PDB file of C-alpha atoms and ligand atoms in Angstrom:
ATOM      1  CA  MET I  19     -15.296  14.779 -23.732  1.00 98.00           C
ATOM      2  CA  LYS I  20     -12.313  12.570 -22.947  1.00 98.00           C
ATOM      3  CA  ALA I  21     -11.239  12.491 -19.301  1.00 98.00           C
ATOM      4  CA  GLY I  22      -7.912  11.053 -18.198  1.00 98.00           C
ATOM      5  CA  VAL I  23      -6.234  10.130 -14.920  1.00 98.00           C
ATOM      6  CA  ILE I  24      -2.513   9.521 -14.727  1.00 98.00           C
ATOM      7  CA  GLN I  25      -1.142   7.110 -12.139  1.00 98.00           C
ATOM      8  CA  PHE I  26       2.623   6.960 -11.569  1.00 98.00           C
ATOM      9  CA  ALA I  27       5.289   6.939  -8.859  1.00 98.00           C
ATOM     10  CA  PRO I  28       6.984  10.323  -8.384  1.00 98.00           C
ATOM     11  CA  GLU I  29      10.617  10.042  -7.271  1.00 98.00           C
ATOM     12  CA  PHE I  30      11.138  11.902  -3.986  1.00 98.00           C
ATOM     13  CA  GLY I  31      13.052  15.152  -4.474  1.00 98.00           C
ATOM     14  CA  ASP I  32      13.518  14.877  -8.256  1.00 98.00           C
ATOM     15  CA  VAL I  33      11.341  17.778  -9.425  1.00 98.00           C
ATOM     16  CA  THR I  34      12.902  17.943 -12.895  1.00 97.00           C
ATOM     17  CA  GLY I  35      12.768  14.175 -13.421  1.00 98.00           C
ATOM     18  CA  ASN I  36       9.152  14.008 -12.234  1.00 98.00           C
ATOM     19  CA  MET I  37       8.143  16.826 -14.591  1.00 98.00           C
ATOM     20  CA  ASP I  38       9.855  15.011 -17.475  1.00 98.00           C
ATOM     21  CA  ARG I  39       7.977  11.813 -16.554  1.00 98.00           C
ATOM     22  CA  ILE I  40       4.664  13.729 -16.448  1.00 98.00           C
ATOM     23  CA  LEU I  41       5.320  15.277 -19.869  1.00 97.00           C
ATOM     24  CA  ALA I  42       6.160  11.827 -21.291  1.00 97.00           C
ATOM     25  CA  LEU I  43       2.995  10.266 -19.813  1.00 98.00           C
ATOM     26  CA  LEU I  44       0.854  13.121 -21.153  1.00 98.00           C
ATOM     27  CA  ALA I  45       2.282  12.518 -24.627  1.00 96.00           C
ATOM     28  CA  LEU I  46       0.929   8.943 -24.627  1.00 96.00           C
ATOM     29  CA  LYS I  47      -2.773   9.777 -25.022  1.00 96.00           C
ATOM     30  CA  ASP I  48      -5.136  12.589 -25.944  1.00 97.00           C
ATOM     31  CA  ALA I  49      -7.829  13.874 -23.618  1.00 98.00           C
ATOM     32  CA  ASP I  50      -9.655  17.119 -22.869  1.00 98.00           C
ATOM     33  CA  LEU I  51      -8.854  16.867 -19.160  1.00 98.00           C
ATOM     34  CA  PHE I  52      -6.009  15.133 -17.350  1.00 98.00           C
ATOM     35  CA  VAL I  53      -5.755  14.799 -13.567  1.00 98.00           C
ATOM     36  CA  LEU I  54      -2.425  13.874 -11.955  1.00 98.00           C
ATOM     37  CA  PRO I  55      -1.592  12.913  -8.357  1.00 98.00           C
ATOM     38  CA  GLU I  56      -1.044  15.089  -5.293  1.00 98.00           C
ATOM     39  CA  LEU I  57       2.543  16.356  -4.793  1.00 98.00           C
ATOM     40  CA  ALA I  58       3.477  14.876  -8.167  1.00 98.00           C
ATOM     41  CA  LEU I  59       6.598  17.035  -8.565  1.00 98.00           C
ATOM     42  CA  SER I  60       8.219  16.638  -5.150  1.00 98.00           C
ATOM     43  CA  GLY I  61       7.119  13.321  -3.678  1.00 98.00           C
ATOM     44  CA  TYR I  62       5.322  13.045  -0.349  1.00 98.00           C
ATOM     45  CA  LEU I  63       7.335  12.324   2.824  1.00 98.00           C
ATOM     46  CA  PHE I  64       9.237  15.470   3.750  1.00 98.00           C
ATOM     47  CA  GLU I  65      11.740  15.433   6.633  1.00 96.00           C
ATOM     48  CA  SER I  66      10.894  19.031   7.510  1.00 97.00           C
ATOM     49  CA  ARG I  67       9.118  22.171   6.375  1.00 97.00           C
ATOM     50  CA  GLU I  68      12.491  23.530   5.215  1.00 97.00           C
ATOM     51  CA  GLU I  69      13.012  20.501   2.984  1.00 97.00           C
ATOM     52  CA  ALA I  70       9.516  20.944   1.519  1.00 98.00           C
ATOM     53  CA  LEU I  71      10.139  24.665   0.908  1.00 97.00           C
ATOM     54  CA  GLY I  72      13.254  23.713  -1.049  1.00 97.00           C
ATOM     55  CA  LEU I  73      11.159  21.436  -3.296  1.00 98.00           C
ATOM     56  CA  ALA I  74       8.208  23.833  -3.664  1.00 98.00           C
ATOM     57  CA  GLN I  75       7.119  25.953  -6.640  1.00 98.00           C
ATOM     58  CA  ARG I  76       5.226  29.184  -6.992  1.00 98.00           C
ATOM     59  CA  ALA I  77       1.964  28.807  -8.915  1.00 95.00           C
ATOM     60  CA  ASP I  78       3.230  31.311 -11.489  1.00 95.00           C
ATOM     61  CA  GLY I  79       6.702  29.735 -11.547  1.00 95.00           C
ATOM     62  CA  GLN I  80       8.510  28.854 -14.753  1.00 96.00           C
ATOM     63  CA  GLU I  81       8.567  25.182 -13.680  1.00 95.00           C
ATOM     64  CA  PHE I  82       4.995  25.003 -15.040  1.00 97.00           C
ATOM     65  CA  ASP I  83       5.706  26.796 -18.330  1.00 97.00           C
ATOM     66  CA  GLU I  84       6.248  23.654 -20.410  1.00 97.00           C
ATOM     67  CA  LEU I  85       3.142  22.015 -18.955  1.00 97.00           C
ATOM     68  CA  ALA I  86       1.124  25.192 -19.637  1.00 98.00           C
ATOM     69  CA  GLN I  87       2.411  25.184 -23.214  1.00 97.00           C
ATOM     70  CA  LEU I  88       1.380  21.530 -23.573  1.00 97.00           C
ATOM     71  CA  ALA I  89      -2.114  22.394 -22.270  1.00 98.00           C
ATOM     72  CA  ARG I  90      -2.373  24.985 -25.076  1.00 98.00           C
ATOM     73  CA  GLU I  91      -0.964  22.651 -27.756  1.00 97.00           C
ATOM     74  CA  LYS I  92      -3.082  19.638 -26.750  1.00 96.00           C
ATOM     75  CA  ASP I  93      -6.143  21.815 -26.095  1.00 97.00           C
ATOM     76  CA  ALA I  94      -6.334  19.986 -22.767  1.00 98.00           C
ATOM     77  CA  THR I  95      -6.797  21.051 -19.159  1.00 98.00           C
ATOM     78  CA  ILE I  96      -4.109  19.613 -16.867  1.00 98.00           C
ATOM     79  CA  VAL I  97      -4.475  19.386 -13.069  1.00 98.00           C
ATOM     80  CA  VAL I  98      -1.347  18.534 -11.104  1.00 98.00           C
ATOM     81  CA  GLY I  99      -0.475  18.516  -7.394  1.00 98.00           C
ATOM     82  CA  PHE I 100       2.577  20.357  -6.031  1.00 98.00           C
ATOM     83  CA  ALA I 101       4.022  21.918  -2.905  1.00 98.00           C
ATOM     84  CA  GLU I 102       3.119  25.583  -3.308  1.00 98.00           C
ATOM     85  CA  ARG I 103       5.381  28.334  -2.039  1.00 98.00           C
ATOM     86  CA  ALA I 104       3.347  31.506  -1.529  1.00 97.00           C
ATOM     87  CA  GLY I 105       5.731  34.072  -0.051  1.00 93.00           C
ATOM     88  CA  GLU I 106       7.126  32.230   2.992  1.00 91.00           C
ATOM     89  CA  GLU I 107       3.979  30.105   3.298  1.00 97.00           C
ATOM     90  CA  LEU I 108       3.637  26.542   2.128  1.00 98.00           C
ATOM     91  CA  TYR I 109       0.478  24.797   0.922  1.00 98.00           C
ATOM     92  CA  ASN I 110      -0.333  21.364  -0.480  1.00 98.00           C
ATOM     93  CA  SER I 111      -1.902  22.581  -3.727  1.00 98.00           C
ATOM     94  CA  SER I 112      -3.154  21.679  -7.181  1.00 98.00           C
ATOM     95  CA  VAL I 113      -2.765  23.895 -10.201  1.00 98.00           C
ATOM     96  CA  MET I 114      -5.233  23.714 -13.099  1.00 98.00           C
ATOM     97  CA  LEU I 115      -3.591  24.711 -16.366  1.00 98.00           C
ATOM     98  CA  THR I 116      -6.227  25.532 -18.963  1.00 98.00           C
ATOM     99  CA  PRO I 117      -5.899  25.666 -22.778  1.00 98.00           C
ATOM    100  CA  ASP I 118      -6.601  29.416 -22.652  1.00 97.00           C
ATOM    101  CA  GLY I 119      -3.635  29.987 -20.340  1.00 97.00           C
ATOM    102  CA  ARG I 120      -5.225  30.239 -16.888  1.00 98.00           C
ATOM    103  CA  ARG I 121      -3.516  28.837 -13.788  1.00 98.00           C
ATOM    104  CA  GLU I 122      -6.205  28.160 -11.205  1.00 98.00           C
ATOM    105  CA  ILE I 123      -5.107  27.076  -7.721  1.00 98.00           C
ATOM    106  CA  TYR I 124      -6.664  24.940  -5.003  1.00 98.00           C
ATOM    107  CA  ARG I 125      -5.029  24.575  -1.566  1.00 98.00           C
ATOM    108  CA  LYS I 126      -5.804  21.332   0.308  1.00 98.00           C
ATOM    109  CA  ILE I 127      -8.180  22.076   3.154  1.00 98.00           C
ATOM    110  CA  GLN I 128      -8.069  18.788   5.117  1.00 98.00           C
ATOM    111  CA  LEU I 129      -4.410  17.976   5.752  1.00 98.00           C
ATOM    112  CA  PHE I 130      -3.605  14.315   6.508  1.00 97.00           C
ATOM    113  CA  TYR I 131      -1.413  13.080   9.381  1.00 96.00           C
ATOM    114  CA  ARG I 132       2.068  14.684   9.428  1.00 95.00           C
ATOM    115  CA  GLU I 133       1.269  17.000   6.520  1.00 97.00           C
ATOM    116  CA  ARG I 134       0.113  19.188   9.374  1.00 97.00           C
ATOM    117  CA  GLU I 135       3.768  19.643  10.416  1.00 96.00           C
ATOM    118  CA  ILE I 136       4.690  20.789   6.908  1.00 98.00           C
ATOM    119  CA  PHE I 137       1.837  22.708   5.281  1.00 98.00           C
ATOM    120  CA  LEU I 138      -0.691  25.347   6.207  1.00 98.00           C
ATOM    121  CA  PRO I 139      -4.300  24.227   5.646  1.00 98.00           C
ATOM    122  CA  GLY I 140      -5.993  25.722   2.584  1.00 98.00           C
ATOM    123  CA  ASN I 141      -7.283  29.256   3.082  1.00 96.00           C
ATOM    124  CA  MET I 142      -9.633  29.532   0.083  1.00 96.00           C
ATOM    125  CA  PRO I 143     -13.092  27.953  -0.299  1.00 96.00           C
ATOM    126  CA  PRO I 144     -13.375  25.240  -2.983  1.00 96.00           C
ATOM    127  CA  THR I 145     -14.116  27.002  -6.268  1.00 97.00           C
ATOM    128  CA  VAL I 146     -15.513  25.906  -9.619  1.00 98.00           C
ATOM    129  CA  HIS I 147     -13.785  26.893 -12.862  1.00 98.00           C
ATOM    130  CA  ASP I 148     -15.546  26.960 -16.217  1.00 98.00           C
ATOM    131  CA  VAL I 149     -13.413  25.539 -19.001  1.00 98.00           C
ATOM    132  CA  ALA I 150     -15.160  25.571 -22.387  1.00 95.00           C
ATOM    133  CA  GLY I 151     -18.538  25.148 -20.685  1.00 97.00           C
ATOM    134  CA  VAL I 152     -17.474  22.303 -18.357  1.00 98.00           C
ATOM    135  CA  ARG I 153     -17.383  23.144 -14.659  1.00 98.00           C
ATOM    136  CA  LEU I 154     -14.360  21.767 -12.869  1.00 98.00           C
ATOM    137  CA  GLY I 155     -13.615  21.678  -9.155  1.00 98.00           C
ATOM    138  CA  MET I 156     -10.433  20.579  -7.413  1.00 98.00           C
ATOM    139  CA  MET I 157      -9.995  18.707  -4.151  1.00 98.00           C
ATOM    140  CA  ILE I 158      -6.931  16.867  -2.835  1.00 98.00           C
ATOM    141  CA  CYS I 159      -6.670  13.396  -1.315  1.00 98.00           C
ATOM    142  CA  PHE I 160      -7.853  13.411   2.354  1.00 98.00           C
ATOM    143  CA  ASP I 161     -10.446  16.065   1.490  1.00 98.00           C
ATOM    144  CA  TRP I 162     -12.497  13.003   0.456  1.00 98.00           C
ATOM    145  CA  ILE I 163     -13.273  12.054   4.075  1.00 98.00           C
ATOM    146  CA  TYR I 164     -15.134  15.317   4.669  1.00 97.00           C
ATOM    147  CA  PRO I 165     -18.306  15.151   2.531  1.00 97.00           C
ATOM    148  CA  GLU I 166     -18.508  18.926   2.874  1.00 97.00           C
ATOM    149  CA  VAL I 167     -15.640  19.498   0.422  1.00 98.00           C
ATOM    150  CA  ALA I 168     -17.260  17.590  -2.455  1.00 98.00           C
ATOM    151  CA  ARG I 169     -20.669  18.999  -1.487  1.00 98.00           C
ATOM    152  CA  SER I 170     -19.332  22.570  -1.554  1.00 98.00           C
ATOM    153  CA  LEU I 171     -18.071  21.977  -5.068  1.00 98.00           C
ATOM    154  CA  ALA I 172     -21.362  20.405  -6.157  1.00 98.00           C
ATOM    155  CA  LEU I 173     -23.339  23.319  -4.694  1.00 98.00           C
ATOM    156  CA  ALA I 174     -21.015  25.695  -6.558  1.00 98.00           C
ATOM    157  CA  GLY I 175     -21.999  23.872  -9.766  1.00 98.00           C
ATOM    158  CA  ALA I 176     -19.159  21.418 -10.378  1.00 98.00           C
ATOM    159  CA  ASP I 177     -19.660  18.769 -13.056  1.00 98.00           C
ATOM    160  CA  ILE I 178     -16.366  17.030 -12.340  1.00 99.00           C
ATOM    161  CA  LEU I 179     -14.305  16.681  -9.138  1.00 98.00           C
ATOM    162  CA  CYS I 180     -10.594  16.658 -10.022  1.00 99.00           C
ATOM    163  CA  HIS I 181      -9.109  14.745  -7.112  1.00 98.00           C
ATOM    164  CA  GLY I 182      -5.333  14.374  -7.090  1.00 98.00           C
ATOM    165  CA  SER I 183      -4.236  11.969  -4.360  1.00 98.00           C
ATOM    166  CA  ASN I 184      -1.447  10.170  -2.499  1.00 98.00           C
ATOM    167  CA  LEU I 185      -3.738   7.613  -0.855  1.00 97.00           C
ATOM    168  CA  VAL I 186      -2.439   5.232   1.783  1.00 96.00           C
ATOM    169  CA  LEU I 187      -5.688   4.233   3.550  1.00 93.00           C
ATOM    170  CA  PRO I 188      -7.820   1.676   1.660  1.00 93.00           C
ATOM    171  CA  TYR I 189     -11.223   3.363   1.931  1.00 95.00           C
ATOM    172  CA  CYS I 190     -11.102   6.202  -0.563  1.00 96.00           C
ATOM    173  CA  PRO I 191     -11.714   4.555  -3.963  1.00 96.00           C
ATOM    174  CA  ASP I 192     -15.033   3.152  -2.728  1.00 97.00           C
ATOM    175  CA  ALA I 193     -15.867   6.324  -0.783  1.00 98.00           C
ATOM    176  CA  MET I 194     -15.497   8.427  -3.921  1.00 98.00           C
ATOM    177  CA  VAL I 195     -18.269   6.328  -5.479  1.00 98.00           C
ATOM    178  CA  THR I 196     -20.480   7.697  -2.693  1.00 98.00           C
ATOM    179  CA  ARG I 197     -19.178  11.258  -3.161  1.00 98.00           C
ATOM    180  CA  SER I 198     -20.223  10.967  -6.824  1.00 98.00           C
ATOM    181  CA  ILE I 199     -23.657   9.466  -6.051  1.00 98.00           C
ATOM    182  CA  GLU I 200     -24.576  11.891  -3.260  1.00 98.00           C
ATOM    183  CA  ASN I 201     -23.690  14.896  -5.440  1.00 98.00           C
ATOM    184  CA  ARG I 202     -24.420  13.395  -8.863  1.00 98.00           C
ATOM    185  CA  VAL I 203     -21.072  14.521 -10.224  1.00 98.00           C
ATOM    186  CA  PHE I 204     -18.192  12.830 -12.006  1.00 98.00           C
ATOM    187  CA  SER I 205     -15.126  12.234  -9.878  1.00 98.00           C
ATOM    188  CA  MET I 206     -11.616  11.669 -11.165  1.00 98.00           C
ATOM    189  CA  THR I 207      -9.215  10.371  -8.525  1.00 98.00           C
ATOM    190  CA  ALA I 208      -5.591  10.295  -9.743  1.00 98.00           C
ATOM    191  CA  ASN I 209      -3.552   8.442  -7.151  1.00 98.00           C
ATOM    192  CA  ARG I 210       0.136   7.615  -7.039  1.00 98.00           C
ATOM    193  CA  ILE I 211       1.786   4.225  -6.664  1.00 98.00           C
ATOM    194  CA  GLY I 212       5.048   3.087  -5.084  1.00 98.00           C
ATOM    195  CA  SER I 213       6.494   3.514  -1.583  1.00 98.00           C
ATOM    196  CA  GLU I 214       8.443   6.129   0.305  1.00 98.00           C
ATOM    197  CA  LYS I 215      10.624   5.347   3.314  1.00 97.00           C
ATOM    198  CA  ARG I 216      11.732   8.639   4.816  1.00 94.00           C
ATOM    199  CA  ALA I 217      11.327  10.814   7.901  1.00 86.00           C
ATOM    200  CA  GLY I 218      10.878   7.725  10.096  1.00 92.00           C
ATOM    201  CA  GLU I 219       7.860   6.623   8.058  1.00 95.00           C
ATOM    202  CA  ASP I 220       7.264   3.875   5.519  1.00 96.00           C
ATOM    203  CA  LEU I 221       4.237   4.507   3.300  1.00 97.00           C
ATOM    204  CA  THR I 222       2.894   2.511   0.378  1.00 98.00           C
ATOM    205  CA  PHE I 223       0.460   4.275  -1.921  1.00 98.00           C
ATOM    206  CA  ILE I 224      -2.502   2.227  -3.114  1.00 98.00           C
ATOM    207  CA  GLY I 225      -3.016   3.232  -6.756  1.00 98.00           C
ATOM    208  CA  MET I 226      -6.579   2.366  -7.861  1.00 98.00           C
ATOM    209  CA  SER I 227      -7.003   5.695  -9.638  1.00 98.00           C
ATOM    210  CA  GLU I 228     -10.517   5.891 -10.991  1.00 98.00           C
ATOM    211  CA  ILE I 229     -13.174   7.779 -12.899  1.00 98.00           C
ATOM    212  CA  VAL I 230     -16.698   7.535 -11.465  1.00 98.00           C
ATOM    213  CA  SER I 231     -19.975   8.661 -13.053  1.00 98.00           C
ATOM    214  CA  PRO I 232     -22.731  10.730 -11.356  1.00 98.00           C
ATOM    215  CA  LYS I 233     -24.634   7.468 -10.818  1.00 98.00           C
ATOM    216  CA  GLY I 234     -21.675   5.849  -9.086  1.00 98.00           C
ATOM    217  CA  GLU I 235     -20.537   3.662 -11.967  1.00 98.00           C
ATOM    218  CA  ILE I 236     -16.787   3.026 -11.864  1.00 98.00           C
ATOM    219  CA  LEU I 237     -16.012   3.818 -15.498  1.00 98.00           C
ATOM    220  CA  SER I 238     -12.402   2.807 -15.027  1.00 98.00           C
ATOM    221  CA  ARG I 239     -10.213   1.828 -12.086  1.00 98.00           C
ATOM    222  CA  ALA I 240      -6.448   1.319 -12.352  1.00 98.00           C
ATOM    223  CA  GLY I 241      -4.411  -1.399 -10.654  1.00 97.00           C
ATOM    224  CA  THR I 242      -2.633  -1.070  -7.304  1.00 97.00           C
ATOM    225  CA  GLY I 243       0.930  -0.936  -8.574  1.00 96.00           C
ATOM    226  CA  THR I 244       0.980  -0.151 -12.275  1.00 97.00           C
ATOM    227  CA  GLU I 245       1.804   3.085 -14.038  1.00 98.00           C
ATOM    228  CA  GLU I 246      -1.292   3.885 -16.115  1.00 97.00           C
ATOM    229  CA  VAL I 247      -2.835   6.601 -18.235  1.00 98.00           C
ATOM    230  CA  VAL I 248      -6.564   5.893 -18.230  1.00 97.00           C
ATOM    231  CA  VAL I 249      -8.834   7.829 -20.597  1.00 98.00           C
ATOM    232  CA  VAL I 250     -12.612   7.420 -20.794  1.00 98.00           C
ATOM    233  CA  ASP I 251     -15.352   9.184 -22.726  1.00 98.00           C
ATOM    234  CA  ILE I 252     -17.772  11.030 -20.495  1.00 98.00           C
ATOM    235  CA  ASN I 253     -20.702  13.367 -21.035  1.00 98.00           C
ATOM    236  CA  PRO I 254     -20.269  16.122 -18.421  1.00 98.00           C
ATOM    237  CA  ALA I 255     -23.891  17.237 -18.975  1.00 97.00           C
ATOM    238  CA  ALA I 256     -24.950  14.045 -17.132  1.00 98.00           C
ATOM    239  CA  ALA I 257     -23.825  15.801 -13.934  1.00 98.00           C
ATOM    240  CA  ARG I 258     -26.419  18.561 -14.459  1.00 98.00           C
ATOM    241  CA  ASP I 259     -29.317  16.136 -13.973  1.00 97.00           C
ATOM    242  CA  LYS I 260     -29.773  16.098 -10.199  1.00 98.00           C
ATOM    243  CA  ALA I 261     -33.060  14.163 -10.263  1.00 97.00           C
ATOM    244  CA  VAL I 262     -32.725  10.783  -8.494  1.00 96.00           C
ATOM    245  CA  THR I 263     -36.436  10.291  -9.226  1.00 97.00           C
ATOM    246  CA  PRO I 264     -38.902  12.833 -10.652  1.00 97.00           C
ATOM    247  CA  TYR I 265     -39.652  13.659  -6.996  1.00 98.00           C
ATOM    248  CA  ASN I 266     -36.110  13.801  -5.608  1.00 98.00           C
ATOM    249  CA  ASP I 267     -33.584  16.477  -6.571  1.00 98.00           C
ATOM    250  CA  ILE I 268     -30.341  15.661  -4.803  1.00 97.00           C
ATOM    251  CA  LEU I 269     -29.305  19.265  -4.118  1.00 98.00           C
ATOM    252  CA  ASN I 270     -32.570  21.230  -4.049  1.00 97.00           C
ATOM    253  CA  ASP I 271     -34.188  18.791  -1.598  1.00 98.00           C
ATOM    254  CA  ARG I 272     -31.555  19.294   1.090  1.00 97.00           C
ATOM    255  CA  ARG I 273     -33.067  20.370   4.441  1.00 96.00           C
ATOM    256  CA  PRO I 274     -30.448  22.614   6.060  1.00 93.00           C
ATOM    257  CA  ASP I 275     -33.155  23.777   8.484  1.00 94.00           C
ATOM    258  CA  MET I 276     -33.185  20.231   9.889  1.00 95.00           C
ATOM    259  CA  TYR I 277     -29.420  19.599  10.031  1.00 94.00           C
ATOM    260  CA  ARG I 278     -27.525  20.482  13.189  1.00 88.00           C
ATOM    261  CA  LEU I 279     -24.023  20.874  11.814  1.00 79.00           C
ATOM    262  CA  SER I 280     -22.409  22.649  14.739  1.00 77.00           C
TER     263      SER I 280
HETATM  264  C1  ACM S 319      -3.462  12.054   1.911  1.00 79.78           C
HETATM  265  O1  ACM S 319      -4.251  12.971   2.122  1.00 79.78           O
HETATM  266  N1  ACM S 319      -2.371  12.243   1.193  1.00 79.78           N
HETATM  267  C2  ACM S 319      -3.741  10.692   2.413  1.00 79.78           C
END
């Protein structure tokens, strides 16, 4: 299958313009799966929860209709990050739009820095979705620093981690190599580029979107400041082979009886 990550700079507050940009970038290449950054419709640095609510969408909202239609037409699964309004609650979420019309949702579990003033932490365990026989899991940005999130997805059977991001710390692109190796899964990190200076903060996002194989090979890594649509050929079945050696199965050999996790 062809797997694509899209790296671009969302414009803060311009939901319509950002959606148009996403549609234009998606038109550039064909792939079976595209992953886009975290909060790709709204931008990142909100002044307040009220401001974020004003820029949020419902998962079933008509704002996603054109993207859902494109998923059907291109026969592609599209994962995109957005501020999710669920009643009066607000989550930092990703929606997975599948060619057969599903809208699967993931709500970021590990909120970063001042996101905690804006969003509620995710209230649903990471879940794997089967799309034409390929098992896809979603996680969002700072979820990377908790190995449990990727591990939960691997234990639930994920072949590919769809990891939309707005990374500012430098560690993640290399850390995701480890997340892939320790779970023997593909990871697709779609990060944004550019800067935002708002709410008394000045953040620069590091780009370096990447696709990593179950053996930790960086199949492609984007630059730090360039808009890019990166597509690589992958064989998702490679993620089903959990044998590091004939004696070592990465998941079955875990020793939870020996781990003191609390
Ligand atoms: C982040 O979680 N957006 C760094």
